[in-house]
GROMACS .gro file of C-alpha atoms in nm:
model
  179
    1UNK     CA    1  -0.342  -3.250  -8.313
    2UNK     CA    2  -0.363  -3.024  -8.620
    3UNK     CA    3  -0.065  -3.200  -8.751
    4UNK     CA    4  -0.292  -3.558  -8.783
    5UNK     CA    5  -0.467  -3.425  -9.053
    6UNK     CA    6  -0.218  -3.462  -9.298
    7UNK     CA    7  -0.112  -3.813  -9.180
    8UNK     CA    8  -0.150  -4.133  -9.446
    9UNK     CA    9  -0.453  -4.251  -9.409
   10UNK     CA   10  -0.279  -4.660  -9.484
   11UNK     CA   11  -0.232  -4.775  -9.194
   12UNK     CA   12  -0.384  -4.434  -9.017
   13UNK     CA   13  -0.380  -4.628  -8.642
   14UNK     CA   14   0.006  -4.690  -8.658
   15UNK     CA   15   0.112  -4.383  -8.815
   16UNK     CA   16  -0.090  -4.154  -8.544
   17UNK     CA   17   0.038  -4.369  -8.283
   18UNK     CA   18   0.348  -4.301  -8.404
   19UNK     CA   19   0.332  -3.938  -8.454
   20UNK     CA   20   0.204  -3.926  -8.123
   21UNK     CA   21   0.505  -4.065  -7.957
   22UNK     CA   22   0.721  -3.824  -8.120
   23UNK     CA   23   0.537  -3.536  -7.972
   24UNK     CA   24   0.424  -3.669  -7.638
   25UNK     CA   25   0.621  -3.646  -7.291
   26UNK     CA   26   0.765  -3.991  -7.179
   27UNK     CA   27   0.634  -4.117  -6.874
   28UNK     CA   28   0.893  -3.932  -6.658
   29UNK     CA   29   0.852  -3.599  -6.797
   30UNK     CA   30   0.489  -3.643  -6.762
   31UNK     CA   31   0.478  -3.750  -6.380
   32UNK     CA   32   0.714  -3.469  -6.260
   33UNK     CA   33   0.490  -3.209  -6.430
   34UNK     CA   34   0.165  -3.381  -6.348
   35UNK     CA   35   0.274  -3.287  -6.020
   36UNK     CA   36   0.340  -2.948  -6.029
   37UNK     CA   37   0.099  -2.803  -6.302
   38UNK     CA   38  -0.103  -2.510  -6.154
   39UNK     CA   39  -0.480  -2.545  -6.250
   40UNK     CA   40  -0.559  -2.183  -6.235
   41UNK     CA   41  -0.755  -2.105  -6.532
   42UNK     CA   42  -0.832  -2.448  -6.651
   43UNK     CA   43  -1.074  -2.508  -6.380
   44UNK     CA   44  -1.303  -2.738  -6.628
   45UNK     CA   45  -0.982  -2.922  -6.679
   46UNK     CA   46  -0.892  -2.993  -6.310
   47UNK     CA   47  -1.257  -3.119  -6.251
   48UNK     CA   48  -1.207  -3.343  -6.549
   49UNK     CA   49  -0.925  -3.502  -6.479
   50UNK     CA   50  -1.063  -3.530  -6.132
   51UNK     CA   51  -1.336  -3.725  -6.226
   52UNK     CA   52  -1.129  -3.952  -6.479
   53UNK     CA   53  -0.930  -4.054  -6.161
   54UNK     CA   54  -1.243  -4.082  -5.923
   55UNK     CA   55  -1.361  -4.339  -6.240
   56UNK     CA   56  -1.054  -4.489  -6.208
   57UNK     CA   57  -1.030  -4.568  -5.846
   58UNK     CA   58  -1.384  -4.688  -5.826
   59UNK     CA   59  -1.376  -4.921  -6.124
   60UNK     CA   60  -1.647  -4.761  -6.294
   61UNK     CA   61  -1.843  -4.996  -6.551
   62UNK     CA   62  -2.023  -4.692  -6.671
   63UNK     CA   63  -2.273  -4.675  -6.418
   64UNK     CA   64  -2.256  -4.382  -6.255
   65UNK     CA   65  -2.159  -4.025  -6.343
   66UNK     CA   66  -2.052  -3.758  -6.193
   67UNK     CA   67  -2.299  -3.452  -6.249
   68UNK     CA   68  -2.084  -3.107  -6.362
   69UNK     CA   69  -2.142  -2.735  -6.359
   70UNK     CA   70  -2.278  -2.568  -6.051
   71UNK     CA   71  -2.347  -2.895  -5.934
   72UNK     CA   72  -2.015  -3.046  -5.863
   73UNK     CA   73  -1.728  -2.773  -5.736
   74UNK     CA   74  -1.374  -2.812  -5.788
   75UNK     CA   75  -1.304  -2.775  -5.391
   76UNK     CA   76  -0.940  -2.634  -5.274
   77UNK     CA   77  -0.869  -2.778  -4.951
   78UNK     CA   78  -0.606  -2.512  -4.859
   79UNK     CA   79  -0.831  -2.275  -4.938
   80UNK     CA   80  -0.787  -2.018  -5.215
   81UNK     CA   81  -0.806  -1.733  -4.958
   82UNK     CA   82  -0.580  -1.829  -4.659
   83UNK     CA   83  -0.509  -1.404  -4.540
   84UNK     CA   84  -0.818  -1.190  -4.548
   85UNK     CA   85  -0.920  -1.070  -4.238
   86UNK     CA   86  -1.294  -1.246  -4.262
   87UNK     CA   87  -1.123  -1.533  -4.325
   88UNK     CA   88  -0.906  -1.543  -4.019
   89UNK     CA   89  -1.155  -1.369  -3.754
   90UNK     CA   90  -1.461  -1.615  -3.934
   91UNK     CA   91  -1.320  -1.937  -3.999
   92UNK     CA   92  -0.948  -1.992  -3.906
   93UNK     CA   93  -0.555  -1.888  -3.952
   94UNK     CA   94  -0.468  -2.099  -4.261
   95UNK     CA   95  -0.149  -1.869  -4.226
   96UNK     CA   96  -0.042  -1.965  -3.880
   97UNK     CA   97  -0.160  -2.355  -3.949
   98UNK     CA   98   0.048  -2.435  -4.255
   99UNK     CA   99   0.312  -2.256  -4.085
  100UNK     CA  100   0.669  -2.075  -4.230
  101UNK     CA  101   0.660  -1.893  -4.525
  102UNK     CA  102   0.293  -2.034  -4.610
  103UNK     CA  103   0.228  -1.707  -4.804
  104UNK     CA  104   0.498  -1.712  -5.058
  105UNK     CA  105   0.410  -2.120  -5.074
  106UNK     CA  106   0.095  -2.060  -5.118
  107UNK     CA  107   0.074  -1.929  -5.434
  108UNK     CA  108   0.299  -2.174  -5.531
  109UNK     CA  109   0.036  -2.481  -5.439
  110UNK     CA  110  -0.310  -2.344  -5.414
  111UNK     CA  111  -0.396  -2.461  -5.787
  112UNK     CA  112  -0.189  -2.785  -5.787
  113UNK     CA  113  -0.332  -3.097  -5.827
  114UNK     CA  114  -0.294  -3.223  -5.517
  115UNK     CA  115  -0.440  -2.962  -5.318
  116UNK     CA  116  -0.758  -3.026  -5.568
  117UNK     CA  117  -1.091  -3.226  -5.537
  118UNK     CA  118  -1.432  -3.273  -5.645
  119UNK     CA  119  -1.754  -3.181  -5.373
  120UNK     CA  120  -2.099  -3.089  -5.411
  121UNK     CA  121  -2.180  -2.767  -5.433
  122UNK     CA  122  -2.393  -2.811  -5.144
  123UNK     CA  123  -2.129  -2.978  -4.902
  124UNK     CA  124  -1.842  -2.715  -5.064
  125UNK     CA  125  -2.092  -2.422  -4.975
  126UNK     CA  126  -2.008  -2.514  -4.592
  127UNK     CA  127  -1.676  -2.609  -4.632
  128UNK     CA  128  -1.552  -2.313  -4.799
  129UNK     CA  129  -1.227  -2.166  -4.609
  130UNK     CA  130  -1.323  -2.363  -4.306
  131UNK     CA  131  -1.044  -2.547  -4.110
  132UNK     CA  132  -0.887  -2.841  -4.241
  133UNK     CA  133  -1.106  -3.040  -3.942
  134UNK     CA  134  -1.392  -2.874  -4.049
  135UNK     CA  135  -1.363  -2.923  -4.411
  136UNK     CA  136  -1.350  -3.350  -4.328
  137UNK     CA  137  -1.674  -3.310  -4.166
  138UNK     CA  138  -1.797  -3.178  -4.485
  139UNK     CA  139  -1.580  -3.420  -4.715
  140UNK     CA  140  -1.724  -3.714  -4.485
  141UNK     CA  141  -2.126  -3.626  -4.618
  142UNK     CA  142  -1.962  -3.687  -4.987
  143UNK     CA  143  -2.017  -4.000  -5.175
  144UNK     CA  144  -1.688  -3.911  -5.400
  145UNK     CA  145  -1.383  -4.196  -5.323
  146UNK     CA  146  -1.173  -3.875  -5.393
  147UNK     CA  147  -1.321  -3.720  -5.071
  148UNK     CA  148  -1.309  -4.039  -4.893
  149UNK     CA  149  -0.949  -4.106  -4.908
  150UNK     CA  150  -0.866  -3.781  -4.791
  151UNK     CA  151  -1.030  -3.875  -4.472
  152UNK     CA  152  -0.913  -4.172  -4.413
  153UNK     CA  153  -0.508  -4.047  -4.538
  154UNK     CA  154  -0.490  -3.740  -4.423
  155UNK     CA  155  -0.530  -3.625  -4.028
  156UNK     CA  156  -0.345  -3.291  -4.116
  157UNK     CA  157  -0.306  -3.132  -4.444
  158UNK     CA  158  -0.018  -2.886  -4.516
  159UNK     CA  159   0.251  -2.868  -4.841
  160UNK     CA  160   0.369  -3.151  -4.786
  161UNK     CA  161   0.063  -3.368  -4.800
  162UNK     CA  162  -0.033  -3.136  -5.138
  163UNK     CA  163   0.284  -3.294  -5.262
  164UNK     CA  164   0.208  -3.645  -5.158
  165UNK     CA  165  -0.119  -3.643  -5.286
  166UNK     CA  166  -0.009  -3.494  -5.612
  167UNK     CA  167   0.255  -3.756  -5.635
  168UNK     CA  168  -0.024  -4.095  -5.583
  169UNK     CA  169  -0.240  -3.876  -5.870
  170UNK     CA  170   0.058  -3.847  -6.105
  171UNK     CA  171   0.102  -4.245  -6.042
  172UNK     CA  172  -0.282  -4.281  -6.067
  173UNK     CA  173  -0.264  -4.045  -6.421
  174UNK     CA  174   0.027  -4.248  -6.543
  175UNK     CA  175  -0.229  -4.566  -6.538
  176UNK     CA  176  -0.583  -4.422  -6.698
  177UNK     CA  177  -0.376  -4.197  -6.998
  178UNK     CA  178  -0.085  -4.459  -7.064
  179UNK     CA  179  -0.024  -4.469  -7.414
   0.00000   0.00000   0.00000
């Protein structure tokens, strides 16, 4: 965006528009990446765009707002920590559920999009590196759409569905940033 500084201010809307385009991903580019960005790191980012499409799919007039911070988590559901011991003995083998090779894959989709969501802090607390099962009880006490669809799509939730779910997001993206 540095670049727009130095753009003619006659007809300023056109010519950033314009500039834009040049530098911009098409559509394509944009949904095939969507998809596979990894979120680690831009945390603040993930929850944002989270929100934007939780806006989105509730048709928000400006009425109601998410709150952020502590208050609202960005929840993995595959769980950040699938392998520890604790985890395992405590709360469930992620390893043995999502099945072949789900180490090396993990890594690979933990921070994806569609592995992401919004919960309260409260509810996220509980669900934690619970079970996938477990986690929809928790998901079920949230008000967020984003939590409600999972419910309702998803009775397992594995790479594949990570992929699927990234994919409707991407599509859902596509539609709130067109340009």
């Amino acid at each position: 965006f540095s670049r727009l500084v130095g753009i003619e201010s006659d007809n300023i809307v056109e010519n950033v528009k314009n500039n834009l385009k040049e530098k911009l991903p098409d559509n394509n580019e944009f949904f095939d990446k969507f998809q596979k960005a990894k979120f680690r790191g831009l945390e603040e980012r993930a929850k944002a765009i989270l929100e934007q499409i939780e806006y989105h799919l509730i048709k928000d007039k400006g009425e109601y707002e998410l709150k952020t911070g502590n208050e609202v988590h960005l929840e993995h559901i595959i769980p950040l920590t699938i392998n520890t011991r604790k985890s395992v003995k405590e709360l469930g083998n992620w390893v043995r559920y999502l099945g072949k090779n789900s180490l090396e894959k993990h890594k690979e989709y933990v921070w994806r999009i569609g592995n992401l969501t919004i919960l309260a802090q409260v509810l996220n607390i509980v669900a934690y590196n619970n079970p996938f099962k477990a986690k929809l009880k928790e998901y079920a006490k949230s008000n967020i759409t984003l939590n409600k669809k999972i419910i309702k799509e998803y009775t397992k939730f594995k790479f594949p569905q990570v992929e699927e779910r990234a994919k409707e997001m991407a599509e859902l993206a596509l539609k709130i940033w067109k340009f």
